[in-house]
PDB file of C-alpha atoms in Angstrom:
ATOM      1  CA  MET A1021       0.061   0.040  -0.083  1.00  0.00           C
ATOM      2  CA  ALA A1022       1.145   3.655  -0.862  1.00  0.00           C
ATOM      3  CA  VAL A1023       1.925   5.991   1.902  1.00  0.00           C
ATOM      4  CA  PRO A1024      -0.790   8.716   1.615  1.00  0.00           C
ATOM      5  CA  VAL A1025       0.086  11.759  -0.280  1.00  0.00           C
ATOM      6  CA  ASP A1026      -0.945  15.377   0.728  1.00  0.00           C
ATOM      7  CA  GLU A1027      -1.924  17.875  -1.939  1.00  0.00           C
ATOM      8  CA  ALA A1028       1.774  19.181  -1.938  1.00  0.00           C
ATOM      9  CA  GLY A1029       2.934  15.836  -3.039  1.00  0.00           C
ATOM     10  CA  ILE A1030       4.554  15.184   0.116  1.00  0.00           C
ATOM     11  CA  SER A1031       4.109  11.913   2.098  1.00  0.00           C
ATOM     12  CA  GLU A1032       3.592  11.628   5.732  1.00  0.00           C
ATOM     13  CA  THR A1033       6.872   9.993   6.246  1.00  0.00           C
ATOM     14  CA  ASN A1034       8.805  12.642   4.111  1.00  0.00           C
ATOM     15  CA  VAL A1035       6.932  15.494   6.089  1.00  0.00           C
ATOM     16  CA  TYR A1036       8.318  13.900   9.236  1.00  0.00           C
ATOM     17  CA  LYS A1037      11.716  13.901   7.831  1.00  0.00           C
ATOM     18  CA  GLU A1038      11.654  17.272   6.700  1.00  0.00           C
ATOM     19  CA  ARG A1039      10.336  18.702   9.801  1.00  0.00           C
ATOM     20  CA  ASN A1040      13.259  17.197  11.702  1.00  0.00           C
ATOM     21  CA  GLY A1041      15.897  16.866   9.480  1.00  0.00           C
ATOM     22  CA  ALA A1042      19.012  14.937  10.604  1.00  0.00           C
ATOM     23  CA  LYS A1043      17.414  14.718  14.067  1.00  0.00           C
ATOM     24  CA  SER A1044      14.886  12.538  13.175  1.00  0.00           C
ATOM     25  CA  MET A1045      16.531   9.244  13.571  1.00  0.00           C
ATOM     26  CA  ASP A1046      20.038   8.143  13.758  1.00  0.00           C
ATOM     27  CA  GLU A1047      20.994   4.453  12.778  1.00  0.00           C
ATOM     28  CA  THR A1048      21.147   3.236  16.301  1.00  0.00           C
ATOM     29  CA  ARG A1049      17.721   4.118  16.640  1.00  0.00           C
ATOM     30  CA  ARG A1050      16.907   2.821  12.936  1.00  0.00           C
ATOM     31  CA  THR A1051      18.366  -0.491  14.104  1.00  0.00           C
ATOM     32  CA  THR A1052      16.745  -0.714  17.466  1.00  0.00           C
ATOM     33  CA  ILE A1053      13.290   0.064  15.619  1.00  0.00           C
ATOM     34  CA  ASN A1054      13.910  -2.757  12.993  1.00  0.00           C
ATOM     35  CA  ASP A1055      14.976  -5.113  15.688  1.00  0.00           C
ATOM     36  CA  PHE A1056      11.634  -4.139  17.631  1.00  0.00           C
ATOM     37  CA  LEU A1057       9.417  -4.840  14.453  1.00  0.00           C
ATOM     38  CA  ALA A1058      11.229  -8.358  13.824  1.00  0.00           C
ATOM     39  CA  GLN A1059      10.486  -9.152  17.927  1.00  0.00           C
ATOM     40  CA  LEU A1060       6.797  -8.133  16.979  1.00  0.00           C
ATOM     41  CA  GLY A1061       6.719 -10.462  13.828  1.00  0.00           C
ATOM     42  CA  LEU A1062       6.486  -7.576  11.453  1.00  0.00           C
ATOM     43  CA  PRO A1063       8.472  -7.519   8.153  1.00  0.00           C
ATOM     44  CA  PRO A1064      11.264  -5.040   7.677  1.00  0.00           C
ATOM     45  CA  GLY A1065      10.289  -1.961   6.325  1.00  0.00           C
ATOM     46  CA  ASP A1066      10.918   2.064   6.747  1.00  0.00           C
ATOM     47  CA  PRO A1067      11.236   2.504  10.425  1.00  0.00           C
ATOM     48  CA  SER A1068      10.176   6.378  10.207  1.00  0.00           C
ATOM     49  CA  ASN A1069       6.825   6.181  10.818  1.00  0.00           C
ATOM     50  CA  PHE A1070       7.318   3.550  13.867  1.00  0.00           C
ATOM     51  CA  HIS A1071       9.958   6.188  15.083  1.00  0.00           C
ATOM     52  CA  ARG A1072       7.465   8.789  15.297  1.00  0.00           C
ATOM     53  CA  ALA A1073       4.701   6.528  16.669  1.00  0.00           C
ATOM     54  CA  LEU A1074       6.963   5.758  19.935  1.00  0.00           C
ATOM     55  CA  THR A1075       7.695   9.506  20.092  1.00  0.00           C
ATOM     56  CA  HIS A1076       5.743  11.223  23.155  1.00  0.00           C
ATOM     57  CA  SER A1077       4.687  14.511  22.984  1.00  0.00           C
ATOM     58  CA  SER A1078       6.813  15.521  26.100  1.00  0.00           C
ATOM     59  CA  TYR A1079       9.919  14.350  23.960  1.00  0.00           C
ATOM     60  CA  ALA A1080       8.635  16.240  20.984  1.00  0.00           C
ATOM     61  CA  TYR A1081       8.245  19.546  22.723  1.00  0.00           C
ATOM     62  CA  GLU A1082      11.677  19.312  24.118  1.00  0.00           C
ATOM     63  CA  ALA A1083      13.652  18.163  20.993  1.00  0.00           C
ATOM     64  CA  GLY A1084      11.338  20.435  18.723  1.00  0.00           C
ATOM     65  CA  THR A1085      10.144  17.276  16.650  1.00  0.00           C
ATOM     66  CA  ALA A1086       6.750  15.678  15.680  1.00  0.00           C
ATOM     67  CA  ASP A1087       4.656  13.665  18.348  1.00  0.00           C
ATOM     68  CA  ASN A1088       2.688  10.608  17.753  1.00  0.00           C
ATOM     69  CA  GLU A1089      -0.638  11.937  18.172  1.00  0.00           C
ATOM     70  CA  ARG A1090      -1.636  12.042  14.512  1.00  0.00           C
ATOM     71  CA  LEU A1091      -0.874   8.528  14.252  1.00  0.00           C
ATOM     72  CA  GLU A1092      -2.567   7.686  17.340  1.00  0.00           C
ATOM     73  CA  PHE A1093      -5.928   9.301  16.031  1.00  0.00           C
ATOM     74  CA  LEU A1094      -5.271   6.924  12.591  1.00  0.00           C
ATOM     75  CA  GLY A1095      -4.549   3.715  14.682  1.00  0.00           C
ATOM     76  CA  ASP A1096      -7.515   4.326  17.244  1.00  0.00           C
ATOM     77  CA  ALA A1097      -9.742   4.054  13.776  1.00  0.00           C
ATOM     78  CA  VAL A1098      -8.019   1.027  12.642  1.00  0.00           C
ATOM     79  CA  VAL A1099      -7.846  -0.789  15.991  1.00  0.00           C
ATOM     80  CA  GLY A1100     -11.725  -0.315  16.205  1.00  0.00           C
ATOM     81  CA  LEU A1101     -12.596  -1.447  12.524  1.00  0.00           C
ATOM     82  CA  ALA A1102     -10.353  -4.501  13.024  1.00  0.00           C
ATOM     83  CA  ILE A1103     -11.565  -5.722  16.344  1.00  0.00           C
ATOM     84  CA  GLY A1104     -15.149  -4.709  15.478  1.00  0.00           C
ATOM     85  CA  ALA A1105     -15.134  -6.800  12.448  1.00  0.00           C
ATOM     86  CA  ALA A1106     -13.414  -9.749  14.234  1.00  0.00           C
ATOM     87  CA  LEU A1107     -16.428  -9.681  16.766  1.00  0.00           C
ATOM     88  CA  PHE A1108     -19.025  -9.365  14.034  1.00  0.00           C
ATOM     89  CA  GLN A1109     -17.686 -12.437  12.420  1.00  0.00           C
ATOM     90  CA  MET A1110     -17.066 -14.670  15.543  1.00  0.00           C
ATOM     91  CA  TYR A1111     -20.605 -13.845  17.080  1.00  0.00           C
ATOM     92  CA  PRO A1112     -23.210 -13.894  14.362  1.00  0.00           C
ATOM     93  CA  ASN A1113     -26.012 -14.252  17.000  1.00  0.00           C
ATOM     94  CA  VAL A1114     -25.122 -11.655  19.346  1.00  0.00           C
ATOM     95  CA  ASN A1115     -26.755  -8.098  18.979  1.00  0.00           C
ATOM     96  CA  GLU A1116     -25.262  -4.754  18.548  1.00  0.00           C
ATOM     97  CA  GLY A1117     -25.559  -3.640  21.886  1.00  0.00           C
ATOM     98  CA  ALA A1118     -23.582  -6.714  22.968  1.00  0.00           C
ATOM     99  CA  LEU A1119     -21.080  -6.512  20.242  1.00  0.00           C
ATOM    100  CA  ALA A1120     -20.303  -2.795  21.092  1.00  0.00           C
ATOM    101  CA  LYS A1121     -19.838  -3.890  24.801  1.00  0.00           C
ATOM    102  CA  MET A1122     -17.126  -6.573  24.042  1.00  0.00           C
ATOM    103  CA  ARG A1123     -15.272  -4.065  21.776  1.00  0.00           C
ATOM    104  CA  ALA A1124     -15.309  -1.273  24.268  1.00  0.00           C
ATOM    105  CA  SER A1125     -13.728  -3.989  26.744  1.00  0.00           C
ATOM    106  CA  ILE A1126     -11.306  -5.216  24.362  1.00  0.00           C
ATOM    107  CA  ILE A1127      -9.946  -1.824  23.296  1.00  0.00           C
ATOM    108  CA  SER A1128     -10.112   0.071  26.302  1.00  0.00           C
ATOM    109  CA  ALA A1129      -7.297   2.035  27.459  1.00  0.00           C
ATOM    110  CA  THR A1130      -6.725  -0.450  30.168  1.00  0.00           C
ATOM    111  CA  SER A1131      -6.561  -3.260  27.578  1.00  0.00           C
ATOM    112  CA  LEU A1132      -4.421  -1.238  25.098  1.00  0.00           C
ATOM    113  CA  GLY A1133      -1.867  -0.384  27.879  1.00  0.00           C
ATOM    114  CA  ALA A1134      -1.718  -3.881  29.214  1.00  0.00           C
ATOM    115  CA  GLN A1135      -1.000  -5.201  25.437  1.00  0.00           C
ATOM    116  CA  ALA A1136       1.721  -2.500  25.057  1.00  0.00           C
ATOM    117  CA  ALA A1137       3.250  -3.344  28.267  1.00  0.00           C
ATOM    118  CA  ARG A1138       3.495  -7.047  27.434  1.00  0.00           C
ATOM    119  CA  LEU A1139       5.182  -6.259  23.988  1.00  0.00           C
ATOM    120  CA  GLY A1140       7.491  -4.132  25.953  1.00  0.00           C
ATOM    121  CA  PHE A1141       6.501  -0.807  24.188  1.00  0.00           C
ATOM    122  CA  GLY A1142       7.741   1.031  27.247  1.00  0.00           C
ATOM    123  CA  GLN A1143      11.557   0.661  26.650  1.00  0.00           C
ATOM    124  CA  TYR A1144      11.193   2.013  23.104  1.00  0.00           C
ATOM    125  CA  LEU A1145       9.376   5.098  23.600  1.00  0.00           C
ATOM    126  CA  LEU A1146      10.967   8.629  23.389  1.00  0.00           C
ATOM    127  CA  LEU A1147       9.821  10.471  26.601  1.00  0.00           C
ATOM    128  CA  GLY A1148      10.949  14.066  27.940  1.00  0.00           C
ATOM    129  CA  LYS A1149      13.066  13.999  30.903  1.00  0.00           C
ATOM    130  CA  SER A1150      10.426  14.842  33.445  1.00  0.00           C
ATOM    131  CA  GLU A1151       8.083  12.285  32.105  1.00  0.00           C
ATOM    132  CA  ALA A1152      10.573   9.586  31.826  1.00  0.00           C
ATOM    133  CA  GLN A1153      11.899  10.177  35.567  1.00  0.00           C
ATOM    134  CA  SER A1154       8.233  10.091  36.681  1.00  0.00           C
ATOM    135  CA  GLY A1155       7.378   6.576  35.640  1.00  0.00           C
ATOM    136  CA  GLY A1156       6.033   7.374  32.064  1.00  0.00           C
ATOM    137  CA  ARG A1157       7.442   4.165  30.581  1.00  0.00           C
ATOM    138  CA  GLU A1158       5.045   2.221  32.809  1.00  0.00           C
ATOM    139  CA  ARG A1159       2.032   4.805  32.544  1.00  0.00           C
ATOM    140  CA  GLN A1160      -1.345   3.028  31.351  1.00  0.00           C
ATOM    141  CA  SER A1161      -2.357   6.114  29.277  1.00  0.00           C
ATOM    142  CA  ILE A1162       0.925   6.564  27.347  1.00  0.00           C
ATOM    143  CA  LEU A1163       1.362   2.968  26.723  1.00  0.00           C
ATOM    144  CA  ALA A1164      -2.112   2.766  25.219  1.00  0.00           C
ATOM    145  CA  ASP A1165      -1.550   5.956  23.246  1.00  0.00           C
ATOM    146  CA  ALA A1166       1.518   4.795  21.808  1.00  0.00           C
ATOM    147  CA  PHE A1167       0.150   1.411  21.139  1.00  0.00           C
ATOM    148  CA  GLU A1168      -2.847   3.210  18.828  1.00  0.00           C
ATOM    149  CA  ALA A1169      -0.035   5.372  16.979  1.00  0.00           C
ATOM    150  CA  PHE A1170       2.111   2.019  16.317  1.00  0.00           C
ATOM    151  CA  VAL A1171      -1.002   0.464  14.820  1.00  0.00           C
ATOM    152  CA  GLY A1172      -1.548   3.548  12.730  1.00  0.00           C
ATOM    153  CA  ALA A1173       2.130   3.333  11.764  1.00  0.00           C
ATOM    154  CA  VAL A1174       1.696  -0.433  10.599  1.00  0.00           C
ATOM    155  CA  TYR A1175      -1.180   0.568   8.400  1.00  0.00           C
ATOM    156  CA  LEU A1176       0.926   3.332   6.761  1.00  0.00           C
ATOM    157  CA  THR A1177       3.967   1.195   6.254  1.00  0.00           C
ATOM    158  CA  TYR A1178       2.258  -2.124   5.285  1.00  0.00           C
ATOM    159  CA  GLY A1179      -1.374  -1.686   4.586  1.00  0.00           C
ATOM    160  CA  TRP A1180      -4.640  -3.101   6.050  1.00  0.00           C
ATOM    161  CA  ASP A1181      -4.273  -6.696   5.666  1.00  0.00           C
ATOM    162  CA  THR A1182      -0.864  -6.641   7.754  1.00  0.00           C
ATOM    163  CA  ALA A1183      -2.443  -4.275  10.246  1.00  0.00           C
ATOM    164  CA  HIS A1184      -5.551  -6.515  10.493  1.00  0.00           C
ATOM    165  CA  HIS A1185      -3.728  -9.935  10.793  1.00  0.00           C
ATOM    166  CA  TRP A1186      -1.401  -8.221  13.412  1.00  0.00           C
ATOM    167  CA  LEU A1187      -4.014  -6.850  15.696  1.00  0.00           C
ATOM    168  CA  ILE A1188      -5.855 -10.207  15.677  1.00  0.00           C
ATOM    169  CA  ASP A1189      -3.123 -12.105  16.633  1.00  0.00           C
ATOM    170  CA  GLN A1190      -2.573  -9.706  19.536  1.00  0.00           C
ATOM    171  CA  PHE A1191      -5.916  -9.904  20.858  1.00  0.00           C
ATOM    172  CA  GLN A1192      -6.922 -13.626  19.913  1.00  0.00           C
ATOM    173  CA  THR A1193      -7.410 -14.534  23.438  1.00  0.00           C
ATOM    174  CA  ALA A1194      -9.328 -11.448  24.200  1.00  0.00           C
ATOM    175  CA  LEU A1195     -11.542 -11.998  21.208  1.00  0.00           C
ATOM    176  CA  GLN A1196     -12.271 -15.669  22.297  1.00  0.00           C
ATOM    177  CA  GLU A1197     -13.104 -14.743  25.667  1.00  0.00           C
ATOM    178  CA  ALA A1198     -15.312 -11.763  24.780  1.00  0.00           C
ATOM    179  CA  SER A1199     -18.386 -13.405  25.311  1.00  0.00           C
ATOM    180  CA  LYS A1200     -17.792 -14.197  28.910  1.00  0.00           C
ATOM    181  CA  GLY A1201     -20.076 -12.126  31.082  1.00  0.00           C
ATOM    182  CA  GLN A1202     -22.277 -10.927  28.283  1.00  0.00           C
ATOM    183  CA  GLY A1203     -25.066 -13.184  29.845  1.00  0.00           C
ATOM    184  CA  ASP A1204     -26.730 -10.257  32.110  1.00  0.00           C
ATOM    185  CA  PHE A1205     -29.638  -9.894  29.761  1.00  0.00           C
ATOM    186  CA  LYS A1206     -31.682  -8.014  32.296  1.00  0.00           C
ATOM    187  CA  THR A1207     -29.065  -5.331  32.778  1.00  0.00           C
ATOM    188  CA  GLU A1208     -28.872  -5.128  28.867  1.00  0.00           C
ATOM    189  CA  LEU A1209     -32.383  -4.880  28.851  1.00  0.00           C
ATOM    190  CA  GLN A1210     -32.721  -2.026  31.267  1.00  0.00           C
ATOM    191  CA  GLU A1211     -30.166  -0.025  29.545  1.00  0.00           C
ATOM    192  CA  ILE A1212     -31.566  -0.373  26.172  1.00  0.00           C
ATOM    193  CA  LEU A1213     -34.937   0.633  27.578  1.00  0.00           C
ATOM    194  CA  GLN A1214     -33.622   3.588  29.582  1.00  0.00           C
ATOM    195  CA  SER A1215     -31.810   4.830  26.419  1.00  0.00           C
ATOM    196  CA  ARG A1216     -35.039   4.842  24.698  1.00  0.00           C
ATOM    197  CA  GLY A1217     -37.108   6.411  27.082  1.00  0.00           C
ATOM    198  CA  LYS A1218     -39.088   3.486  28.057  1.00  0.00           C
ATOM    199  CA  GLY A1219     -38.137   3.302  31.832  1.00  0.00           C
ATOM    200  CA  VAL A1220     -37.002   0.303  33.881  1.00  0.00           C
ATOM    201  CA  PRO A1221     -38.686  -3.179  33.159  1.00  0.00           C
ATOM    202  CA  GLU A1222     -40.481  -5.133  35.669  1.00  0.00           C
ATOM    203  CA  TYR A1223     -40.503  -8.817  36.132  1.00  0.00           C
ATOM    204  CA  ARG A1224     -43.258 -10.561  37.914  1.00  0.00           C
ATOM    205  CA  LEU A1225     -43.585 -14.127  38.693  1.00  0.00           C
ATOM    206  CA  LEU A1226     -46.470 -16.025  36.502  1.00  0.00           C
ATOM    207  CA  ARG A1227     -46.493 -19.478  37.548  1.00  0.00           C
ATOM    208  CA  GLN A1228     -44.405 -22.262  39.375  1.00  0.00           C
ATOM    209  CA  THR A1229     -44.678 -25.886  38.730  1.00  0.00           C
ATOM    210  CA  GLY A1230     -43.220 -29.169  39.766  1.00  0.00           C
ATOM    211  CA  PRO A1231     -42.281 -30.730  43.195  1.00  0.00           C
ATOM    212  CA  ASP A1232     -39.915 -28.797  45.566  1.00  0.00           C
ATOM    213  CA  HIS A1233     -36.870 -30.478  44.408  1.00  0.00           C
ATOM    214  CA  ASP A1234     -37.754 -29.696  40.809  1.00  0.00           C
ATOM    215  CA  ARG A1235     -39.553 -26.630  40.633  1.00  0.00           C
ATOM    216  CA  GLN A1236     -39.904 -24.634  37.285  1.00  0.00           C
ATOM    217  CA  PHE A1237     -40.645 -20.933  37.312  1.00  0.00           C
ATOM    218  CA  THR A1238     -42.213 -18.756  34.503  1.00  0.00           C
ATOM    219  CA  VAL A1239     -41.352 -15.193  34.919  1.00  0.00           C
ATOM    220  CA  GLY A1240     -42.922 -12.481  32.687  1.00  0.00           C
ATOM    221  CA  ALA A1241     -41.008  -9.002  31.752  1.00  0.00           C
ATOM    222  CA  TYR A1242     -43.000  -6.131  31.236  1.00  0.00           C
ATOM    223  CA  VAL A1243     -42.364  -2.833  29.731  1.00  0.00           C
ATOM    224  CA  THR A1244     -44.320  -0.010  30.388  1.00  0.00           C
ATOM    225  CA  GLY A1245     -46.746  -2.163  31.834  1.00  0.00           C
ATOM    226  CA  SER A1246     -47.239  -4.583  28.962  1.00  0.00           C
ATOM    227  CA  LEU A1247     -46.245  -8.290  29.111  1.00  0.00           C
ATOM    228  CA  SER A1248     -43.159  -8.208  26.493  1.00  0.00           C
ATOM    229  CA  GLY A1249     -41.720 -11.739  27.023  1.00  0.00           C
ATOM    230  CA  THR A1250     -41.617 -14.579  29.221  1.00  0.00           C
ATOM    231  CA  GLY A1251     -38.789 -17.036  30.565  1.00  0.00           C
ATOM    232  CA  MET A1252     -38.640 -20.270  32.176  1.00  0.00           C
ATOM    233  CA  GLY A1253     -36.022 -21.788  34.687  1.00  0.00           C
ATOM    234  CA  LYS A1254     -35.157 -23.809  37.740  1.00  0.00           C
ATOM    235  CA  SER A1255     -35.044 -20.365  39.382  1.00  0.00           C
ATOM    236  CA  LYS A1256     -36.630 -17.276  39.478  1.00  0.00           C
ATOM    237  CA  LYS A1257     -33.423 -15.595  38.527  1.00  0.00           C
ATOM    238  CA  LYS A1258     -32.868 -17.879  35.575  1.00  0.00           C
ATOM    239  CA  ALA A1259     -36.444 -17.225  34.277  1.00  0.00           C
ATOM    240  CA  GLY A1260     -36.238 -13.574  34.735  1.00  0.00           C
ATOM    241  CA  GLN A1261     -32.985 -13.503  32.687  1.00  0.00           C
ATOM    242  CA  GLU A1262     -34.789 -15.591  30.076  1.00  0.00           C
ATOM    243  CA  ALA A1263     -37.584 -13.310  30.272  1.00  0.00           C
ATOM    244  CA  ALA A1264     -35.262 -10.491  29.654  1.00  0.00           C
ATOM    245  CA  LYS A1265     -33.539 -12.398  26.925  1.00  0.00           C
ATOM    246  CA  ALA A1266     -36.889 -12.983  25.045  1.00  0.00           C
ATOM    247  CA  VAL A1267     -37.484  -9.467  24.949  1.00  0.00           C
ATOM    248  CA  LEU A1268     -33.995  -8.411  23.618  1.00  0.00           C
ATOM    249  CA  GLY A1269     -34.905 -10.953  20.770  1.00  0.00           C
ATOM    250  CA  LYS A1270     -37.907  -9.063  19.971  1.00  0.00           C
ATOM    251  CA  LEU A1271     -36.310  -5.754  20.114  1.00  0.00           C
ATOM    252  CA  GLY A1272     -33.610  -6.960  17.809  1.00  0.00           C
ATOM    253  CA  GLU A1273     -36.399  -7.878  15.245  1.00  0.00           C
ATOM    254  CA  ASP A1274     -38.119  -4.544  15.431  1.00  0.00           C
ATOM    255  CA  SER A1275     -34.850  -2.606  14.903  1.00  0.00           C
TER     256      SER A1275
END
């Protein structure tokens, strides 16, 4: 994939080099970044974008160079699309609201910061003196921003396919475990109804059958006073969850 070119015909990489001249990157830094790319399973490439991705604003201010914030903006979009598309394909029966929660959890600042720390981003960051002395290399927000900027650099350097595959590799476990904790249908239903101005659902026990050791409960979920779904279970709690799930299914059909 070609690096985007602006109206003046200057690529993102060349703008960076022109702004920073000889100070942009020495051979030691170039070698260090190439080694880091190899460590992360990425092919050799022009390290200029990665040098910028690992340049924090505190260092940029002191050195009079460009920081990683524009690449962070780009990487945020790439991460969101890659993870969103993966969830869409992996969980065909999960509704939009649950998918959004799963994606938000996977790409939260906490999650991205943890990924960056696991991959050793901290030691490659360029930080201002004060930021470095105050523990910036381990700071979650800085690591999360650097991770997004790095992804932006991967996209610019290698294109969508490489960026997408690399991200999926990093988040494979998180993607596979994303559905855990998504079974609280009552909470999900309440959030959706409140967002639509329909208040809080009410749950009523409609009937219970069977002997004491094998009771079966039927619970109804009422929305704005009307019975909107029913559920059955071995406990009132389970039956209530099933009733909420039934209402969510109807809402999905109507949307």
